[in-house]
């Protein structure tokens, strides 16, 4: 039953609607029966103006991107005399070390579990004639950040490309082709042209800290009971430090891969548990013909894209990126060979047998099964999330760094680099 007040509201709405229909400036519908071609409807008259406005806006966005300035440093140098151990040599850990070097602090070392630095920033240089990113690949902000993240006097010479796929296809469960959503009009990203995130990390940051990195050294226990922190490795060695910067993926923290003595405070673990890492993998297929479009979207979590889009190579590489979602959770359990077969079948279904016809080689990188990583990237967090609680050191001794701790560059390589910088600076500021 409608109340009197609701009835009069509806009446007022209807009157407003009738008024609008009679109004010459009515924008909603062009009434074909009353269309006078000598007087085009007002929405058509504004069309050229709107087009010019859109093109200007588009050019502006492409030039500038959504860019958040890199915060200035708060320190010139340090006279801190303690020692620091950085755990994890991904972009966050390497950047923390690079920042310490820049401030003239040298009493630190980096312990990395794997045989290589970089974490989720890796490249494969033996697949085709140019290196391809195994993990992170896009530059999710304007590429001027590459120079802005440099502390020493290096000039970044890396060339980048605007990543704007033009030929796309959206395939839904029933293989129906539908247009891409409107949000694609606002999509802006970049990639390295013929280099990778790994070469950037190597050439501009790792090069300053490489003599301090100890590879193949997984940390198993952090004991912060005493004045000095005891860091024990899988080989059973124990190292001592005054401060620890923990730059490992959040999944490693959530899955309890490192033991803490005493346990980390509940407030800290509660917030860490709210971080939502995505499972994920990538597969590269080389074909002798490009029968696919720049971008083929299966759903929100799984895409096939031209893996060498605008890159200087004559080879054809199609990349599958699967991250998050129920299907990814099932797929990551498969062996590499099963993953390959599943996706070849899928491609043959979408492209009517062309995948098998033109196949040359493939490579699989299952990030969820990668030791010491076990995830792709962090999709977000369960609110209310208090990032500041994780950023606060435990007992003024253990600090946390990583892509999941940077705003506004959450879950990105540059976010990880800026987080490492911020935390290294905080350690020195807190200590002096
Ligand atoms: C498939 C994929 C695609 C991605 N795409 C993009 C993209 O296009 N653009 C983008 O900006 N970002 C992307 N990302 C995310 C990006 O790679 C991460 O945000 C970034 O690498 C995080 O850096 P990090 O230093 O915080 O962690 P990581 O890179 O994970 O480094 C952590 C390091 O800690 C080490 N470690 C772990 N446990 C221990 C231990 N117990 N002892 C010692 N060392 C340990 C690990 O071995 C690793 O080297 C992608 C990631 C993946 C996997």
Tab-separated table of C-alpha atoms and ligand atoms in Angstrom:
chain	number	residue	atom	x	y	z
A	1	UNK	CA	0.000	0.000	0.000
A	2	UNK	CA	1.489	3.363	-1.009
A	3	UNK	CA	1.313	6.219	1.462
A	4	UNK	CA	-0.034	9.622	0.454
A	5	UNK	CA	3.515	11.021	0.461
A	6	UNK	CA	4.755	8.268	-1.910
A	7	UNK	CA	1.788	8.857	-4.215
A	8	UNK	CA	2.478	12.580	-4.490
A	9	UNK	CA	6.169	11.849	-5.145
A	10	UNK	CA	5.238	9.559	-8.023
A	11	UNK	CA	2.844	12.154	-9.387
A	12	UNK	CA	5.556	14.805	-9.254
A	13	UNK	CA	7.959	12.437	-11.047
A	14	UNK	CA	5.447	11.784	-13.800
A	15	UNK	CA	4.815	15.510	-14.261
A	16	UNK	CA	8.552	16.142	-14.458
A	17	UNK	CA	8.857	13.383	-17.058
A	18	UNK	CA	6.028	14.842	-19.198
A	19	UNK	CA	7.584	18.268	-18.912
A	20	UNK	CA	10.943	16.938	-20.099
A	21	UNK	CA	9.365	15.184	-23.059
A	22	UNK	CA	7.860	18.446	-24.253
A	23	UNK	CA	11.015	20.379	-23.580
A	24	UNK	CA	13.107	20.946	-26.749
A	25	UNK	CA	16.216	20.086	-24.723
A	26	UNK	CA	14.984	16.592	-23.931
A	27	UNK	CA	18.096	14.368	-24.271
A	28	UNK	CA	16.776	10.917	-23.582
A	29	UNK	CA	15.221	9.799	-26.894
A	30	UNK	CA	15.208	11.089	-30.446
A	31	UNK	CA	11.586	10.850	-31.570
A	32	UNK	CA	11.926	9.578	-35.112
A	33	UNK	CA	8.383	10.537	-36.081
A	34	UNK	CA	9.011	14.186	-35.221
A	35	UNK	CA	12.603	14.287	-36.543
A	36	UNK	CA	13.165	17.489	-38.511
A	37	UNK	CA	16.434	17.062	-40.409
A	38	UNK	CA	16.871	20.802	-40.905
A	39	UNK	CA	17.067	21.085	-37.088
A	40	UNK	CA	19.190	18.183	-35.802
A	41	UNK	CA	18.483	17.090	-32.223
A	42	UNK	CA	20.585	18.859	-29.654
A	43	UNK	CA	22.548	15.714	-28.760
A	44	UNK	CA	23.745	15.421	-32.379
A	45	UNK	CA	24.667	19.110	-32.497
A	46	UNK	CA	26.998	18.615	-29.545
A	47	UNK	CA	28.560	15.457	-30.950
A	48	UNK	CA	31.588	17.079	-32.704
A	49	UNK	CA	32.302	19.103	-29.581
A	50	UNK	CA	32.115	15.978	-27.413
A	51	UNK	CA	34.425	14.135	-29.796
A	52	UNK	CA	37.059	16.894	-29.629
A	53	UNK	CA	36.722	16.949	-25.834
A	54	UNK	CA	37.140	13.175	-25.638
A	55	UNK	CA	40.224	13.195	-27.930
A	56	UNK	CA	41.878	15.938	-25.848
A	57	UNK	CA	41.125	14.084	-22.628
A	58	UNK	CA	42.360	10.835	-24.156
A	59	UNK	CA	45.634	12.418	-25.340
A	60	UNK	CA	46.140	14.018	-21.922
A	61	UNK	CA	45.611	10.743	-20.100
A	62	UNK	CA	47.957	8.888	-22.437
A	63	UNK	CA	50.651	11.468	-21.912
A	64	UNK	CA	50.364	11.692	-18.156
A	65	UNK	CA	48.635	8.561	-16.942
A	66	UNK	CA	47.302	8.354	-13.432
A	67	UNK	CA	50.465	9.372	-11.708
A	68	UNK	CA	51.126	9.643	-7.993
A	69	UNK	CA	54.361	11.482	-7.316
A	70	UNK	CA	57.114	9.523	-5.580
A	71	UNK	CA	57.378	10.952	-2.041
A	72	UNK	CA	60.623	12.871	-1.379
A	73	UNK	CA	63.239	11.354	0.928
A	74	UNK	CA	63.234	12.510	4.547
A	75	UNK	CA	66.903	11.710	5.183
A	76	UNK	CA	70.259	12.647	3.592
A	77	UNK	CA	72.560	10.243	5.367
A	78	UNK	CA	72.722	8.252	8.596
A	79	UNK	CA	75.122	7.605	11.446
A	80	UNK	CA	73.213	4.522	12.661
A	81	UNK	CA	75.702	1.915	13.853
A	82	UNK	CA	73.466	-1.118	14.258
A	83	UNK	CA	73.059	-4.008	11.820
A	84	UNK	CA	70.158	-4.881	9.526
A	85	UNK	CA	69.128	-8.158	7.872
A	86	UNK	CA	66.750	-7.961	4.920
A	87	UNK	CA	64.832	-11.187	4.262
A	88	UNK	CA	63.760	-11.612	0.622
A	89	UNK	CA	65.462	-10.197	-2.486
A	90	UNK	CA	62.366	-9.335	-4.504
A	91	UNK	CA	61.900	-5.727	-5.625
A	92	UNK	CA	60.981	-4.648	-2.055
A	93	UNK	CA	64.055	-6.244	-0.457
A	94	UNK	CA	66.444	-5.084	-3.192
A	95	UNK	CA	65.028	-1.579	-2.999
A	96	UNK	CA	65.389	-1.516	0.808
A	97	UNK	CA	69.075	-2.427	0.409
A	98	UNK	CA	69.536	0.092	-2.415
A	99	UNK	CA	68.075	2.806	-0.181
A	100	UNK	CA	70.381	1.883	2.720
A	101	UNK	CA	73.331	2.099	0.294
A	102	UNK	CA	72.167	5.492	-0.844
A	103	UNK	CA	72.124	6.757	2.746
A	104	UNK	CA	75.667	5.429	3.151
A	105	UNK	CA	74.652	2.571	5.470
A	106	UNK	CA	76.606	-0.622	4.756
A	107	UNK	CA	76.136	-2.869	7.780
A	108	UNK	CA	73.374	-4.967	6.222
A	109	UNK	CA	72.876	-8.173	4.296
A	110	UNK	CA	70.065	-9.702	2.257
A	111	UNK	CA	69.075	-13.331	2.708
A	112	UNK	CA	67.264	-14.754	-0.313
A	113	UNK	CA	65.740	-18.235	-0.293
A	114	UNK	CA	66.099	-18.878	-4.017
A	115	UNK	CA	69.040	-19.181	-6.368
A	116	UNK	CA	68.173	-15.842	-7.968
A	117	UNK	CA	67.079	-12.388	-6.882
A	118	UNK	CA	63.866	-10.792	-8.159
A	119	UNK	CA	61.045	-12.751	-6.507
A	120	UNK	CA	58.046	-12.458	-8.798
A	121	UNK	CA	60.114	-10.287	-11.142
A	122	UNK	CA	61.773	-12.843	-13.418
A	123	UNK	CA	62.467	-13.121	-17.128
A	124	UNK	CA	62.962	-15.896	-19.668
A	125	UNK	CA	65.560	-15.099	-22.270
A	126	UNK	CA	65.635	-18.447	-24.069
A	127	UNK	CA	62.097	-18.658	-25.444
A	128	UNK	CA	62.276	-16.263	-28.393
A	129	UNK	CA	64.762	-13.645	-29.626
A	130	UNK	CA	63.831	-11.047	-26.956
A	131	UNK	CA	63.446	-11.587	-23.193
A	132	UNK	CA	59.909	-11.946	-21.823
A	133	UNK	CA	58.647	-11.299	-18.293
A	134	UNK	CA	57.857	-14.497	-16.408
A	135	UNK	CA	55.998	-12.678	-13.652
A	136	UNK	CA	55.254	-8.948	-13.519
A	137	UNK	CA	55.021	-7.483	-17.003
A	138	UNK	CA	52.935	-4.297	-17.090
A	139	UNK	CA	53.973	-0.901	-15.766
A	140	UNK	CA	50.755	0.024	-14.030
A	141	UNK	CA	51.448	3.756	-13.939
A	142	UNK	CA	53.194	6.320	-16.118
A	143	UNK	CA	56.706	5.033	-16.964
A	144	UNK	CA	58.316	8.208	-15.664
A	145	UNK	CA	58.209	6.334	-12.347
A	146	UNK	CA	61.153	4.265	-13.620
A	147	UNK	CA	63.353	7.368	-13.417
A	148	UNK	CA	61.651	8.766	-10.318
A	149	UNK	CA	62.549	5.617	-8.346
A	150	UNK	CA	66.271	6.089	-9.056
A	151	UNK	CA	68.344	7.428	-6.144
A	152	UNK	CA	71.868	7.521	-7.574
A	153	UNK	CA	72.820	9.475	-10.696
A	154	UNK	CA	71.637	6.923	-13.249
A	155	UNK	CA	69.556	7.831	-16.252
A	156	UNK	CA	67.019	5.185	-17.155
A	157	UNK	CA	67.385	4.356	-20.830
A	158	UNK	CA	64.795	1.582	-20.936
A	159	UNK	CA	62.314	2.120	-23.768
A	160	UNK	CA	58.662	1.503	-23.022
A	161	UNK	CA	55.583	0.993	-25.155
A	162	UNK	CA	52.052	2.131	-24.612
A	163	UNK	CA	49.986	-0.965	-24.035
A	164	UNK	CA	46.674	-0.419	-25.738
A	165	UNK	CA	45.370	-3.546	-27.421
A	166	UNK	CA	43.030	-2.676	-30.240
A	167	UNK	CA	41.825	-5.991	-31.534
A	168	UNK	CA	40.010	-7.829	-28.817
A	169	UNK	CA	37.583	-10.608	-28.373
A	170	UNK	CA	35.526	-11.509	-25.356
A	171	UNK	CA	34.592	-15.128	-25.040
A	172	UNK	CA	32.167	-16.134	-22.356
A	173	UNK	CA	31.384	-19.610	-21.085
A	174	UNK	CA	29.125	-20.366	-24.026
A	175	UNK	CA	31.674	-18.895	-26.459
A	176	UNK	CA	29.501	-15.920	-27.372
A	177	UNK	CA	31.363	-12.932	-28.706
A	178	UNK	CA	30.344	-9.705	-26.966
A	179	UNK	CA	31.834	-6.195	-27.058
A	180	UNK	CA	34.423	-5.204	-24.492
A	181	UNK	CA	33.097	-3.219	-21.562
A	182	UNK	CA	33.182	0.566	-21.626
A	183	UNK	CA	35.914	0.638	-18.991
A	184	UNK	CA	38.393	-0.242	-21.725
A	185	UNK	CA	38.088	3.304	-22.994
A	186	UNK	CA	39.896	4.370	-19.834
A	187	UNK	CA	42.473	1.580	-19.787
A	188	UNK	CA	46.055	2.950	-19.653
A	189	UNK	CA	49.188	0.884	-19.120
A	190	UNK	CA	52.721	0.499	-20.381
A	191	UNK	CA	55.303	-2.256	-20.889
A	192	UNK	CA	59.027	-2.445	-21.487
A	193	UNK	CA	59.774	-2.519	-25.199
A	194	UNK	CA	62.620	-5.004	-25.516
A	195	UNK	CA	63.723	-5.342	-21.895
A	196	UNK	CA	61.949	-6.485	-18.724
A	197	UNK	CA	61.213	-5.545	-15.118
A	198	UNK	CA	64.031	-7.927	-14.171
A	199	UNK	CA	66.624	-6.075	-16.232
A	200	UNK	CA	65.456	-2.777	-14.732
A	201	UNK	CA	65.858	-4.191	-11.201
A	202	UNK	CA	69.249	-5.686	-12.084
A	203	UNK	CA	70.724	-2.724	-13.932
A	204	UNK	CA	69.622	0.123	-11.701
A	205	UNK	CA	69.312	-1.337	-8.186
A	206	UNK	CA	70.736	-4.811	-7.707
A	207	UNK	CA	74.033	-3.672	-9.184
A	208	UNK	CA	74.569	-1.430	-6.108
A	209	UNK	CA	73.832	-4.145	-3.543
A	210	UNK	CA	74.832	-7.443	-5.146
A	211	UNK	CA	77.826	-8.083	-2.892
A	212	UNK	CA	75.456	-8.086	0.116
A	213	UNK	CA	73.028	-10.701	-1.229
A	214	UNK	CA	73.263	-14.254	0.077
A	215	UNK	CA	71.327	-16.554	-2.282
A	216	UNK	CA	69.940	-20.050	-1.496
A	217	UNK	CA	69.384	-18.999	2.105
A	218	UNK	CA	65.780	-19.555	3.225
A	219	UNK	CA	65.074	-18.122	6.656
A	220	UNK	CA	63.155	-20.496	8.909
A	221	UNK	CA	63.101	-18.781	12.320
A	222	UNK	CA	63.255	-15.235	13.633
A	223	UNK	CA	63.853	-15.066	17.369
A	224	UNK	CA	63.479	-11.552	18.712
A	225	UNK	CA	63.438	-12.387	22.418
A	226	UNK	CA	66.820	-10.871	23.206
A	227	UNK	CA	68.445	-7.508	22.493
A	228	UNK	CA	69.782	-8.882	19.200
A	229	UNK	CA	67.518	-10.669	16.728
A	230	UNK	CA	68.570	-14.249	15.907
A	231	UNK	CA	67.804	-15.216	12.313
A	232	UNK	CA	68.107	-18.940	11.599
A	233	UNK	CA	68.355	-20.320	8.071
A	234	UNK	CA	67.299	-23.689	6.627
A	235	UNK	CA	70.963	-24.734	6.704
A	236	UNK	CA	70.919	-24.233	10.486
A	237	UNK	CA	73.117	-21.120	10.541
A	238	UNK	CA	72.165	-18.346	12.934
A	239	UNK	CA	72.886	-14.718	12.121
A	240	UNK	CA	72.417	-11.737	14.420
A	241	UNK	CA	71.085	-8.266	13.708
A	242	UNK	CA	69.577	-5.276	15.475
A	243	UNK	CA	66.798	-4.876	12.916
A	244	UNK	CA	65.112	-7.152	10.382
A	245	UNK	CA	63.233	-6.055	7.266
A	246	UNK	CA	60.890	-8.854	6.248
A	247	UNK	CA	60.254	-8.504	2.499
A	248	UNK	CA	58.599	-11.839	1.699
A	249	UNK	CA	55.219	-12.326	-0.044
A	250	UNK	CA	52.199	-12.156	2.294
A	251	UNK	CA	51.355	-15.784	1.496
A	252	UNK	CA	54.623	-16.794	3.167
A	253	UNK	CA	53.500	-14.913	6.275
A	254	UNK	CA	49.950	-16.249	6.174
A	255	UNK	CA	51.075	-19.849	5.619
A	256	UNK	CA	53.442	-19.736	8.587
A	257	UNK	CA	56.557	-20.500	6.531
A	258	UNK	CA	58.705	-18.619	9.054
A	259	UNK	CA	58.576	-19.302	12.793
A	260	UNK	CA	58.707	-16.327	15.173
A	261	UNK	CA	59.891	-16.455	18.757
A	262	UNK	CA	57.804	-15.155	20.419
A	263	UNK	CA	54.794	-15.328	18.056
A	264	UNK	CA	53.982	-12.155	16.148
A	265	UNK	CA	51.403	-9.990	17.961
A	266	UNK	CA	47.798	-10.935	17.169
A	267	UNK	CA	47.029	-7.397	15.953
A	268	UNK	CA	49.708	-7.860	13.288
A	269	UNK	CA	48.697	-11.361	12.150
A	270	UNK	CA	45.022	-10.342	12.060
A	271	UNK	CA	45.818	-7.625	9.512
A	272	UNK	CA	48.176	-9.863	7.504
A	273	UNK	CA	45.398	-12.464	7.290
A	274	UNK	CA	43.139	-9.854	5.685
A	275	UNK	CA	45.431	-9.537	2.648
A	276	UNK	CA	43.919	-11.504	-0.246
A	277	UNK	CA	46.566	-13.050	-2.510
A	278	UNK	CA	45.474	-14.420	-5.874
A	279	UNK	CA	46.612	-17.828	-7.044
A	280	UNK	CA	47.886	-17.814	-10.593
A	281	UNK	CA	50.003	-18.976	-13.505
A	282	UNK	CA	51.173	-17.959	-16.947
A	283	UNK	CA	51.628	-20.017	-20.113
A	284	UNK	CA	53.388	-18.906	-23.300
A	285	UNK	CA	52.617	-20.482	-26.680
A	286	UNK	CA	54.670	-19.807	-29.762
A	287	UNK	CA	52.812	-20.236	-33.068
A	288	UNK	CA	53.987	-19.870	-36.658
A	289	UNK	CA	51.008	-17.636	-37.446
A	290	UNK	CA	49.083	-14.986	-35.511
A	291	UNK	CA	45.532	-16.301	-35.745
A	292	UNK	CA	44.453	-14.646	-32.473
A	293	UNK	CA	43.618	-11.070	-31.531
A	294	UNK	CA	45.552	-8.723	-29.244
A	295	UNK	CA	43.390	-9.677	-26.332
A	296	UNK	CA	40.972	-12.531	-25.700
A	297	UNK	CA	39.101	-12.343	-22.432
A	298	UNK	CA	37.581	-15.506	-21.034
A	299	UNK	CA	36.290	-13.956	-17.815
A	300	UNK	CA	37.495	-11.539	-15.129
A	301	UNK	CA	40.315	-13.870	-14.135
A	302	UNK	CA	41.604	-15.502	-17.307
A	303	UNK	CA	42.927	-13.835	-20.453
A	304	UNK	CA	44.927	-14.716	-23.531
A	305	UNK	CA	46.948	-11.790	-24.849
A	306	UNK	CA	49.508	-11.167	-27.533
A	307	UNK	CA	52.669	-11.641	-25.461
A	308	UNK	CA	54.843	-9.634	-27.869
A	309	UNK	CA	52.383	-6.824	-28.609
A	310	UNK	CA	54.381	-3.903	-30.145
A	311	UNK	CA	57.658	-5.611	-29.209
A	312	UNK	CA	60.511	-5.740	-31.730
A	313	UNK	CA	60.265	-9.373	-32.812
A	314	UNK	CA	58.836	-11.220	-35.763
A	315	UNK	CA	57.793	-14.180	-33.571
A	316	UNK	CA	54.187	-14.915	-32.505
A	317	UNK	CA	53.669	-15.492	-28.797
A	318	UNK	CA	50.282	-15.866	-27.167
A	319	UNK	CA	50.287	-15.639	-23.365
A	320	UNK	CA	47.672	-17.057	-21.008
A	321	UNK	CA	47.408	-15.240	-17.675
A	322	UNK	CA	45.187	-16.802	-15.057
A	323	UNK	CA	44.960	-15.152	-11.641
A	324	UNK	CA	42.228	-15.443	-9.031
A	325	UNK	CA	38.805	-17.039	-9.347
A	326	UNK	CA	37.537	-20.562	-8.809
A	327	UNK	CA	38.780	-21.948	-12.123
A	328	UNK	CA	42.334	-20.748	-11.443
A	329	UNK	CA	42.193	-22.437	-8.020
A	330	UNK	CA	41.392	-25.729	-9.743
A	331	UNK	CA	43.865	-25.285	-12.583
A	332	UNK	CA	46.896	-24.505	-10.407
A	333	UNK	CA	46.676	-28.038	-9.021
A	334	UNK	CA	47.445	-29.527	-12.454
A	335	UNK	CA	50.928	-30.499	-13.597
A	336	UNK	CA	52.605	-28.230	-16.157
A	337	UNK	CA	51.879	-30.761	-18.902
A	338	UNK	CA	48.192	-30.986	-17.915
A	339	UNK	CA	47.968	-27.192	-17.850
A	340	UNK	CA	49.404	-27.057	-21.350
A	341	UNK	CA	46.994	-29.700	-22.683
A	342	UNK	CA	43.967	-28.053	-21.073
A	343	UNK	CA	44.808	-24.712	-22.650
A	344	UNK	CA	45.643	-26.127	-26.078
A	345	UNK	CA	42.206	-27.749	-26.102
A	346	UNK	CA	40.649	-24.480	-25.023
A	347	UNK	CA	42.494	-22.562	-27.752
A	348	UNK	CA	41.517	-25.137	-30.365
A	349	UNK	CA	37.881	-24.731	-29.323
A	350	UNK	CA	38.016	-20.934	-29.501
A	351	UNK	CA	40.102	-20.763	-32.692
A	352	UNK	CA	38.749	-23.877	-34.432
A	353	UNK	CA	41.826	-26.075	-34.376
A	354	UNK	CA	44.295	-23.341	-35.340
A	355	UNK	CA	46.318	-23.710	-32.114
A	356	UNK	CA	47.323	-27.309	-32.856
A	357	UNK	CA	47.865	-26.449	-36.508
A	358	UNK	CA	50.342	-23.619	-35.809
A	359	UNK	CA	51.952	-24.741	-32.523
A	360	UNK	CA	55.751	-24.475	-32.174
A	361	UNK	CA	56.591	-24.501	-28.441
A	362	UNK	CA	55.283	-23.512	-25.000
A	363	UNK	CA	56.417	-22.690	-21.453
A	364	UNK	CA	54.462	-22.881	-18.174
A	365	UNK	CA	55.109	-20.847	-15.018
A	366	UNK	CA	52.840	-21.884	-12.164
A	367	UNK	CA	53.375	-19.140	-9.581
A	368	UNK	CA	51.164	-20.829	-7.007
A	369	UNK	CA	53.559	-23.770	-6.952
A	370	UNK	CA	56.691	-21.619	-6.937
A	371	UNK	CA	58.540	-22.219	-3.648
A	372	UNK	CA	58.849	-19.147	-1.395
A	373	UNK	CA	56.227	-17.275	-3.472
A	374	UNK	CA	53.018	-19.414	-3.709
A	375	UNK	CA	50.825	-16.661	-5.200
A	376	UNK	CA	50.508	-14.251	-8.122
A	377	UNK	CA	49.646	-10.803	-6.772
A	378	UNK	CA	47.486	-9.458	-3.980
A	379	UNK	CA	43.954	-8.712	-5.136
A	380	UNK	CA	43.138	-6.520	-2.150
A	381	UNK	CA	42.186	-7.023	1.461
A	382	UNK	CA	39.169	-7.738	3.587
A	383	UNK	CA	37.948	-4.475	5.134
A	384	UNK	CA	38.424	-2.925	7.571
A	385	UNK	CA	42.129	-3.246	6.780
A	386	UNK	CA	44.657	-1.324	8.848
A	387	UNK	CA	47.806	-1.282	6.751
A	388	UNK	CA	49.471	0.941	9.375
A	389	UNK	CA	49.326	-1.915	11.899
A	390	UNK	CA	51.537	-4.048	9.649
A	391	UNK	CA	53.850	-1.127	8.936
A	392	UNK	CA	54.501	-0.583	12.645
A	393	UNK	CA	57.622	-2.539	13.655
A	394	UNK	CA	57.355	-5.394	16.138
A	395	UNK	CA	59.286	-4.444	19.300
A	396	UNK	CA	61.110	-1.773	17.236
A	397	UNK	CA	62.978	-4.668	15.623
A	398	UNK	CA	61.016	-6.386	12.839
A	399	UNK	CA	59.792	-4.267	9.925
A	400	UNK	CA	57.596	-5.406	7.023
A	401	UNK	CA	57.960	-4.375	3.371
A	402	UNK	CA	56.331	-5.493	0.137
A	403	UNK	CA	53.977	-4.652	-2.689
A	404	UNK	CA	50.976	-5.367	-0.434
A	405	UNK	CA	52.040	-2.531	1.861
A	406	UNK	CA	52.201	0.335	-0.581
A	407	UNK	CA	49.466	2.810	-1.324
A	408	UNK	CA	48.661	4.043	-3.912
A	409	UNK	CA	50.731	1.477	-5.821
A	410	UNK	CA	49.287	-1.650	-4.198
A	411	UNK	CA	50.406	-5.068	-5.516
A	412	UNK	CA	52.773	-3.772	-8.185
A	413	UNK	CA	56.515	-3.864	-8.788
A	414	UNK	CA	56.911	-0.139	-8.372
A	415	UNK	CA	54.749	-0.388	-5.226
A	416	UNK	CA	57.175	-2.992	-3.866
A	417	UNK	CA	60.179	-0.815	-4.723
A	418	UNK	CA	58.645	2.220	-3.040
A	419	UNK	CA	57.656	0.144	-0.014
A	420	UNK	CA	61.262	-1.097	0.356
A	421	UNK	CA	62.500	2.472	0.160
A	422	UNK	CA	59.956	3.742	2.689
A	423	UNK	CA	60.695	0.987	5.201
A	424	UNK	CA	64.505	1.252	4.928
A	425	UNK	CA	64.181	4.959	5.580
A	426	UNK	CA	61.857	4.348	8.541
A	427	UNK	CA	64.326	1.911	10.123
A	428	UNK	CA	67.065	4.547	9.998
A	429	UNK	CA	64.785	7.377	11.115
A	430	UNK	CA	63.474	5.334	14.076
A	431	UNK	CA	67.010	4.377	15.080
A	432	UNK	CA	68.468	7.873	15.133
B	1	LIG	C1	52.052	-13.744	-12.860
B	1	LIG	C2	52.287	-12.399	-12.221
B	1	LIG	C3	52.005	-11.256	-12.939
B	1	LIG	C4	52.220	-10.008	-12.359
B	1	LIG	N1	51.998	-8.902	-13.118
B	1	LIG	C5	52.386	-7.706	-12.651
B	1	LIG	C6	52.426	-6.601	-13.529
B	1	LIG	O1	52.117	-6.727	-14.715
B	1	LIG	N2	52.832	-5.405	-13.034
B	1	LIG	C7	53.194	-5.255	-11.720
B	1	LIG	O2	53.559	-4.136	-11.328
B	1	LIG	N3	53.169	-6.307	-10.863
B	1	LIG	C8	52.791	-7.526	-11.303
B	1	LIG	N4	52.851	-8.613	-10.491
B	1	LIG	C9	53.088	-8.415	-9.048
B	1	LIG	C10	54.558	-8.149	-8.712
B	1	LIG	O3	55.378	-9.120	-9.279
B	1	LIG	C11	54.708	-8.171	-7.199
B	1	LIG	O4	53.832	-7.208	-6.646
B	1	LIG	C12	56.120	-7.830	-6.743
B	1	LIG	O5	57.074	-8.703	-7.295
B	1	LIG	C13	56.182	-7.934	-5.229
B	1	LIG	O6	57.496	-7.667	-4.802
B	1	LIG	P1	57.964	-8.083	-3.338
B	1	LIG	O7	59.391	-7.743	-3.234
B	1	LIG	O8	57.002	-7.516	-2.374
B	1	LIG	O9	57.752	-9.675	-3.285
B	1	LIG	P2	58.395	-10.795	-4.202
B	1	LIG	O10	58.646	-10.319	-5.564
B	1	LIG	O11	57.507	-11.973	-4.065
B	1	LIG	O12	59.795	-11.112	-3.505
B	1	LIG	C14	59.838	-11.770	-2.263
B	1	LIG	C15	61.154	-12.516	-2.129
B	1	LIG	O13	61.197	-13.125	-0.829
B	1	LIG	C16	61.848	-14.384	-0.959
B	1	LIG	N5	61.513	-15.221	0.197
B	1	LIG	C17	60.316	-15.761	0.515
B	1	LIG	N6	60.404	-16.468	1.655
B	1	LIG	C18	61.682	-16.368	2.070
B	1	LIG	C19	62.391	-16.890	3.190
B	1	LIG	N7	61.799	-17.656	4.113
B	1	LIG	N8	63.706	-16.600	3.317
B	1	LIG	C20	64.338	-15.818	2.398
B	1	LIG	N9	63.710	-15.309	1.314
B	1	LIG	C21	62.394	-15.579	1.152
B	1	LIG	C22	61.294	-14.911	-2.269
B	1	LIG	O14	62.090	-15.952	-2.778
B	1	LIG	C23	61.320	-13.653	-3.132
B	1	LIG	O15	62.541	-13.516	-3.809
B	1	LIG	C24	52.683	-9.893	-11.028
B	1	LIG	C25	52.981	-11.051	-10.313
B	1	LIG	C26	52.801	-12.291	-10.906
B	1	LIG	C27	53.189	-13.533	-10.150
